[in-house]
Tab-separated table of C-alpha atoms and ligand atoms in Angstrom:
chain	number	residue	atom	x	y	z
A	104	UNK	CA	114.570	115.741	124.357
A	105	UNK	CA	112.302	114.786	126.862
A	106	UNK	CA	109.570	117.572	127.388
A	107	UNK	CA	106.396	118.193	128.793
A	108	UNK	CA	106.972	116.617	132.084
A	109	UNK	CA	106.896	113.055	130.445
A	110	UNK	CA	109.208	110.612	131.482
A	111	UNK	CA	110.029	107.948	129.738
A	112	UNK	CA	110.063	104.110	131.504
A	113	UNK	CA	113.357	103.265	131.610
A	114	UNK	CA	113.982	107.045	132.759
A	115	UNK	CA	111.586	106.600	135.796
A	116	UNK	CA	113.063	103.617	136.396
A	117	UNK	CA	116.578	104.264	136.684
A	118	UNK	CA	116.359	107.375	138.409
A	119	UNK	CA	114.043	105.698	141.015
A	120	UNK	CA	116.432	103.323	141.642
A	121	UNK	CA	119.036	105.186	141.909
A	122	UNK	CA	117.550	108.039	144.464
A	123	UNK	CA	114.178	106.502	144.821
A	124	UNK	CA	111.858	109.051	143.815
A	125	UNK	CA	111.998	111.506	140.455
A	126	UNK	CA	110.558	114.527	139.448
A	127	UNK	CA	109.789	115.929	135.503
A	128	UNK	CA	111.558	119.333	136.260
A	129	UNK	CA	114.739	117.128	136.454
A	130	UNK	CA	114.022	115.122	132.983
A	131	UNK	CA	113.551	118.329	131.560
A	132	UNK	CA	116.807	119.191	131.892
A	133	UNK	CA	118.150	116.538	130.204
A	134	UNK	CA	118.483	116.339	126.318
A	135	UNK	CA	121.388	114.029	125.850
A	136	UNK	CA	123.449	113.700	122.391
A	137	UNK	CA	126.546	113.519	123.132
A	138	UNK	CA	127.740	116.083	120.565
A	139	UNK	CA	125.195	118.339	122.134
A	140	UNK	CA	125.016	117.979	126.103
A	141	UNK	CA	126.310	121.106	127.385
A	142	UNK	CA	128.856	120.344	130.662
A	143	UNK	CA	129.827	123.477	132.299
A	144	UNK	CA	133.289	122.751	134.238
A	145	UNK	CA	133.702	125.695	136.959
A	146	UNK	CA	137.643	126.101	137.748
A	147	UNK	CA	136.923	126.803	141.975
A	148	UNK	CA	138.770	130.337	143.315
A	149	UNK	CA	141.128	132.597	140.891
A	150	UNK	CA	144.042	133.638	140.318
A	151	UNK	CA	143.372	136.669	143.471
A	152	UNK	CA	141.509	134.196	145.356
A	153	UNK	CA	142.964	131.175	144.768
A	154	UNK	CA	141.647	128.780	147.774
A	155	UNK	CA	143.744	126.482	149.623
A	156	UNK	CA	147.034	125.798	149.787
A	157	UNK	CA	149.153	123.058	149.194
A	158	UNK	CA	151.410	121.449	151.863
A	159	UNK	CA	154.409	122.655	149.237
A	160	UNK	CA	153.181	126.183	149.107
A	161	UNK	CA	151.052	125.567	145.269
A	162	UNK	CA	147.039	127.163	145.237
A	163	UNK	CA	144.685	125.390	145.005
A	164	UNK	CA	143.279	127.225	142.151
A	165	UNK	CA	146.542	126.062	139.789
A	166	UNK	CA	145.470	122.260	140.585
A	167	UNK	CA	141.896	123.090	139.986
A	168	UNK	CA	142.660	124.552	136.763
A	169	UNK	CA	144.842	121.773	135.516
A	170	UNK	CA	142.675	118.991	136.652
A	171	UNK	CA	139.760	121.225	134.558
A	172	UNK	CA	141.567	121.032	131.933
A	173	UNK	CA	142.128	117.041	131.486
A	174	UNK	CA	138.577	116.659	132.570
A	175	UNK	CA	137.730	118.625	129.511
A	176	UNK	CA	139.707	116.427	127.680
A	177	UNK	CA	138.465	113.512	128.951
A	178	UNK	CA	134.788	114.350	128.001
A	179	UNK	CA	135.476	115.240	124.817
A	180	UNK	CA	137.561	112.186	123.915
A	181	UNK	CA	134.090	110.528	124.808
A	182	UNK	CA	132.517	112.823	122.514
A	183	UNK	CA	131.133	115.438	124.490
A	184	UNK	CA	132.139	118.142	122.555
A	185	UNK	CA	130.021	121.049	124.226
A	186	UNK	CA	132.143	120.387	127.908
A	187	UNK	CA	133.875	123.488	128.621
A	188	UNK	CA	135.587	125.609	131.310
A	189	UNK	CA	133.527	128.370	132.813
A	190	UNK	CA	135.572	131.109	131.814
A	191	UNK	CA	135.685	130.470	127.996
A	192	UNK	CA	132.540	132.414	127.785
A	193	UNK	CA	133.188	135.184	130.562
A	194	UNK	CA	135.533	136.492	132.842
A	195	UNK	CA	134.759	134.656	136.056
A	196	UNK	CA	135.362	137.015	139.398
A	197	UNK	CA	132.307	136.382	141.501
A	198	UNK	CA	130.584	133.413	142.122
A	199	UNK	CA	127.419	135.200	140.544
A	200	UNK	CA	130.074	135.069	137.393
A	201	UNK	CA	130.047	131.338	137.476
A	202	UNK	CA	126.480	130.533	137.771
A	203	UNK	CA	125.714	133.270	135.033
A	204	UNK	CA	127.858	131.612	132.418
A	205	UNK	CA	126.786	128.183	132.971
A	206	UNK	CA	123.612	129.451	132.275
A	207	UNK	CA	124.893	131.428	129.184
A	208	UNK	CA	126.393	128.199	128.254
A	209	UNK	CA	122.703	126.418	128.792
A	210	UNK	CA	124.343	124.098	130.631
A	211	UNK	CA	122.774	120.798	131.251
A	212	UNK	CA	125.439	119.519	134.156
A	213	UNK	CA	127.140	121.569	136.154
A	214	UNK	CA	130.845	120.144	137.312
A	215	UNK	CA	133.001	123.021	140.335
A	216	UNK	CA	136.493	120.901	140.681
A	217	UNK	CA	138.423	122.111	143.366
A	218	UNK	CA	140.879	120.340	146.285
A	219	UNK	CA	140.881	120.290	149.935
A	220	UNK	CA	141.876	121.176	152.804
A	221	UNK	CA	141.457	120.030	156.787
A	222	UNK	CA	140.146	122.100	159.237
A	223	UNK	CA	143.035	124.151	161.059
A	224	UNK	CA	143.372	122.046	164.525
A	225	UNK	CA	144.803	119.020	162.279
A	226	UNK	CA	147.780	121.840	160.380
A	227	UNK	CA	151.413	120.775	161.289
A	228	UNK	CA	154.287	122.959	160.200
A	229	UNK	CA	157.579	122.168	158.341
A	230	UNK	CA	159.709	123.855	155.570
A	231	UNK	CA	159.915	121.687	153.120
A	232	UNK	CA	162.663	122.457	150.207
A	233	UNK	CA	162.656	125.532	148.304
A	234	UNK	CA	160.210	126.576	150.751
A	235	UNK	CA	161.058	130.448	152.239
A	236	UNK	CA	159.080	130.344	155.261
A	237	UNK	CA	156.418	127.263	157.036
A	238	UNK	CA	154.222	126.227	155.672
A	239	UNK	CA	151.229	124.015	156.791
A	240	UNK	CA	150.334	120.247	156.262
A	241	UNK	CA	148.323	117.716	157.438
A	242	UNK	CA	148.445	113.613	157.412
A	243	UNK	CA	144.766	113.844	158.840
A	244	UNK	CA	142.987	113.199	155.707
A	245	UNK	CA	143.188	111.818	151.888
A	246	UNK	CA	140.839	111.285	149.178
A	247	UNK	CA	138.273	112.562	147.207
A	248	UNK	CA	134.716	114.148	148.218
A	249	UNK	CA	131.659	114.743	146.428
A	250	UNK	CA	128.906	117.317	147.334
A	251	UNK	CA	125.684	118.113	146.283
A	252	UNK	CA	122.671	120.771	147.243
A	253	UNK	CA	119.206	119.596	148.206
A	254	UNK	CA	118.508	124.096	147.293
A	255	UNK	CA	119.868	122.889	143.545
A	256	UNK	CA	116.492	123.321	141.729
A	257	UNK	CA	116.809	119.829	140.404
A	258	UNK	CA	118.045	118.093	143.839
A	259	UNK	CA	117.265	114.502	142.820
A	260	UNK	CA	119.357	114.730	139.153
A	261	UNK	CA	122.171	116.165	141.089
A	262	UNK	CA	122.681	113.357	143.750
A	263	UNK	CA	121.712	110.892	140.687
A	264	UNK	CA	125.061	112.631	138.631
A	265	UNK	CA	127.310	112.593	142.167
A	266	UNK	CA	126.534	109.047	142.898
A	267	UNK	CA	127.418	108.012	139.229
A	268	UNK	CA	130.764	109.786	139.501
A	269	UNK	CA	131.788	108.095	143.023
A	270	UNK	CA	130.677	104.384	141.615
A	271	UNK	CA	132.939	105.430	138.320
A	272	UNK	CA	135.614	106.605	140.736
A	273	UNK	CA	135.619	103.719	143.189
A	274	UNK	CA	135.624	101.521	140.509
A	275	UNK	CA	138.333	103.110	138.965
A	276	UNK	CA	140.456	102.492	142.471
A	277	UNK	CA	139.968	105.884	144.314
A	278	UNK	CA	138.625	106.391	147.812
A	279	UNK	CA	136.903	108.775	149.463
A	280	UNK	CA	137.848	110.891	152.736
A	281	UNK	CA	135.490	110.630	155.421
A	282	UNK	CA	136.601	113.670	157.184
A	283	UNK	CA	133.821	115.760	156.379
A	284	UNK	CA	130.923	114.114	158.264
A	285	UNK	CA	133.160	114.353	161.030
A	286	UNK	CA	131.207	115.792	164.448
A	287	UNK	CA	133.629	118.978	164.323
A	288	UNK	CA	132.986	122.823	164.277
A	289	UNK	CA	133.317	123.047	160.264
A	290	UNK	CA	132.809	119.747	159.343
A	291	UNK	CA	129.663	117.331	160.311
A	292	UNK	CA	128.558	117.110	156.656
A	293	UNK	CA	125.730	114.669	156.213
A	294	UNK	CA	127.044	111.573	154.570
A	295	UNK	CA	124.158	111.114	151.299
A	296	UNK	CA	126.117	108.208	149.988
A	297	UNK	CA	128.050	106.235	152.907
A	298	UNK	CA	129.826	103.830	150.296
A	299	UNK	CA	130.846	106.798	147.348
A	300	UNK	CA	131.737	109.501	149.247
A	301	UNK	CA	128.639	111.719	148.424
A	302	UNK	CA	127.873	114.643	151.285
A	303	UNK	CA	125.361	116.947	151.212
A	304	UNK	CA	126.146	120.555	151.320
A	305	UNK	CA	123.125	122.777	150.728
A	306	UNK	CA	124.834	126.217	151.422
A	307	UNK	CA	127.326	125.977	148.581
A	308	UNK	CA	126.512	128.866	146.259
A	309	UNK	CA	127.670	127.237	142.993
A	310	UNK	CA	125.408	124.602	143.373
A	311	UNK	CA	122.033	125.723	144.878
A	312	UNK	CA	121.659	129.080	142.712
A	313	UNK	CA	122.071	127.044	139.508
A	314	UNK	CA	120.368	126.147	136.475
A	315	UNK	CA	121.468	122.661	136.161
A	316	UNK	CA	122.061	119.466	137.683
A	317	UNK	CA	125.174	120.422	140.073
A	318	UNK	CA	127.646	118.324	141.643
A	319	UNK	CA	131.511	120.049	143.611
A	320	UNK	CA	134.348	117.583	143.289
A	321	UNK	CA	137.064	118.117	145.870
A	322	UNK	CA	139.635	115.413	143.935
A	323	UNK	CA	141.965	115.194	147.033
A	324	UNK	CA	143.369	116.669	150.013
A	325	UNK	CA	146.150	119.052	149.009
A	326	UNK	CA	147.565	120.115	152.596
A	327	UNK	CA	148.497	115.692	152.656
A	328	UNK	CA	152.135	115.941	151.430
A	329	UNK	CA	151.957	112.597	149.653
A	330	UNK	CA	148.602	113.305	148.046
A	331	UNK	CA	149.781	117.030	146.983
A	332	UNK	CA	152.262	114.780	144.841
A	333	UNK	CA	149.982	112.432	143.282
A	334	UNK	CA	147.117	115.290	142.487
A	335	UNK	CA	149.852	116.710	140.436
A	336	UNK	CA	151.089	113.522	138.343
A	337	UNK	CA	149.523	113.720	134.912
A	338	UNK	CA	148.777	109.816	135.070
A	339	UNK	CA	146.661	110.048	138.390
A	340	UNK	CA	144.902	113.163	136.917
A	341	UNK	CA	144.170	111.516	133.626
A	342	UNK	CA	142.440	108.279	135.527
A	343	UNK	CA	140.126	110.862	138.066
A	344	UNK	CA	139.049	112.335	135.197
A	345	UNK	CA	138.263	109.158	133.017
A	346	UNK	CA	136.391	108.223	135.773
A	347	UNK	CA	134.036	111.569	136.432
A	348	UNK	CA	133.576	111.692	132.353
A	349	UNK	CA	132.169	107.972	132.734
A	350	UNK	CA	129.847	109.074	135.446
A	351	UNK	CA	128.662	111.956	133.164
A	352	UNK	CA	128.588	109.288	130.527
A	353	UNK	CA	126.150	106.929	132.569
A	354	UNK	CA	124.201	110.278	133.578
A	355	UNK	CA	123.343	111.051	129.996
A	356	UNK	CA	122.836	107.428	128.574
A	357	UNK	CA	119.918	107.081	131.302
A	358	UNK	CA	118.144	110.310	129.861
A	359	UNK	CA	118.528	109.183	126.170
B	639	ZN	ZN1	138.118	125.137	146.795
């Protein structure tokens, strides 16, 4: 536990090299045992709302809610026993809902997984099989994207987590789209971390009106008919998710 606004050296010192500056407010949030280190995993949109969807007609919110699931898995294979989905604890139908039971859940990290989408000018139409009607697609972008909140109460601890998670997942093969920081109505996300895929997105409810370190993982682009595919095969799941538990692995060692 690290209290009273006292950090300890090697603390200070790896946070401030990783974003340069740290405050106590974000120590104070950390209290890392593995067995103990409460990760709240928010399943973005429901089963009424259910986000994007794919380029084979699936929602978004079925791949975030299987890619939730193996995350979950993933960080408690690693011994982090207290990770859990969001809507163990309540019903989750607003997005006050989500940030209420991570709180509940005295979360310590905050993980949103959803999947993405482009911006409507890039949508192309064709009917794939089984398909009753068009449906939409795009080739215009691929990859992963990371966002955090600079409105997050702990702002530095949050780009420290997101930055852990896109070295882990770079290292682990996967890259990043760029679309986001592209100068478009929609898009023109600042880029935080050029070389991991980290944006900044201060608006994003989930994350600023939280009560933890807070990072949204868009794992790939589901309107791309080849990535739709590989977002879906167990193996590719199972290796995104090693590589955001080892992120939230690195996150915890550097409080302890
Ligand atoms: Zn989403």
């Amino acid at each position: 536990m690290v209290a009273g606004g006292l950090l300890p050296a090697r603390l200070t010192f790896v946070i401030m090299a990783a974003v340069g500056v740290a405050t106590a407010s974000d120590a104070a949030r950390a209290d890392c045992g593995p067995g103990t280190f409460a990760i709240a995993i928010d399943v973005g949109h429901s089963p009424d709302e259910p986000g994007a969807i794919s380029a084979r007609g699936r929602a978004e919110f079925d791949f975030n809610q299987d890619l939730a699931w193996v995350l979950r898995a993933a960080l408690h294979e690693r011994g982090f026993v207290a990770a859990e989905l969001l809507s163990v604890f309540r019903e989750i139908r607003s997005l006050d809902d989500r940030t209420a039971a991570a709180a509940a859940m005295n979360a310590q990290v905050f993980l949103s997984v959803h999947h993405d989408s482009v911006q409507e000018r890039y949508l192309e139409f064709w009917q794939p099989p089984g398909a009753d009607t068009p449906l939409s697609y795009s080739w215009h972008a691929e990859g992963y994207s990371l966002f955090v909140s600079e409105e997050n109460p702990f702002p530095e601890a949050s780009l420290f987590l997101a930055r852990l998670v896109g070295e882990e997942l770079q290292a682990g093969g996967f890259r990043y789209s760029p679309h986001h920081a592209e100068p478009i109505p929609g898009e023109g996300r600042e880029l935080l971390d050029a070389e991991v895929g980290v944006y900044r997105f201060d608006r994003l409810f989930v994350l600023r009106r939280n009560h933890a370190p807070a990072m949204l993982i868009e794992a790939g682009v589901i309107k791309h008919p080849d990535e739709e595919l590989r977002l879906q095969d167990p193996a590719f799941q199972a290796a995104f998710a090693a590589a955001v538990a080892e992120g939230v692995v690195r996150y915890c060692e550097a409080f302890r």
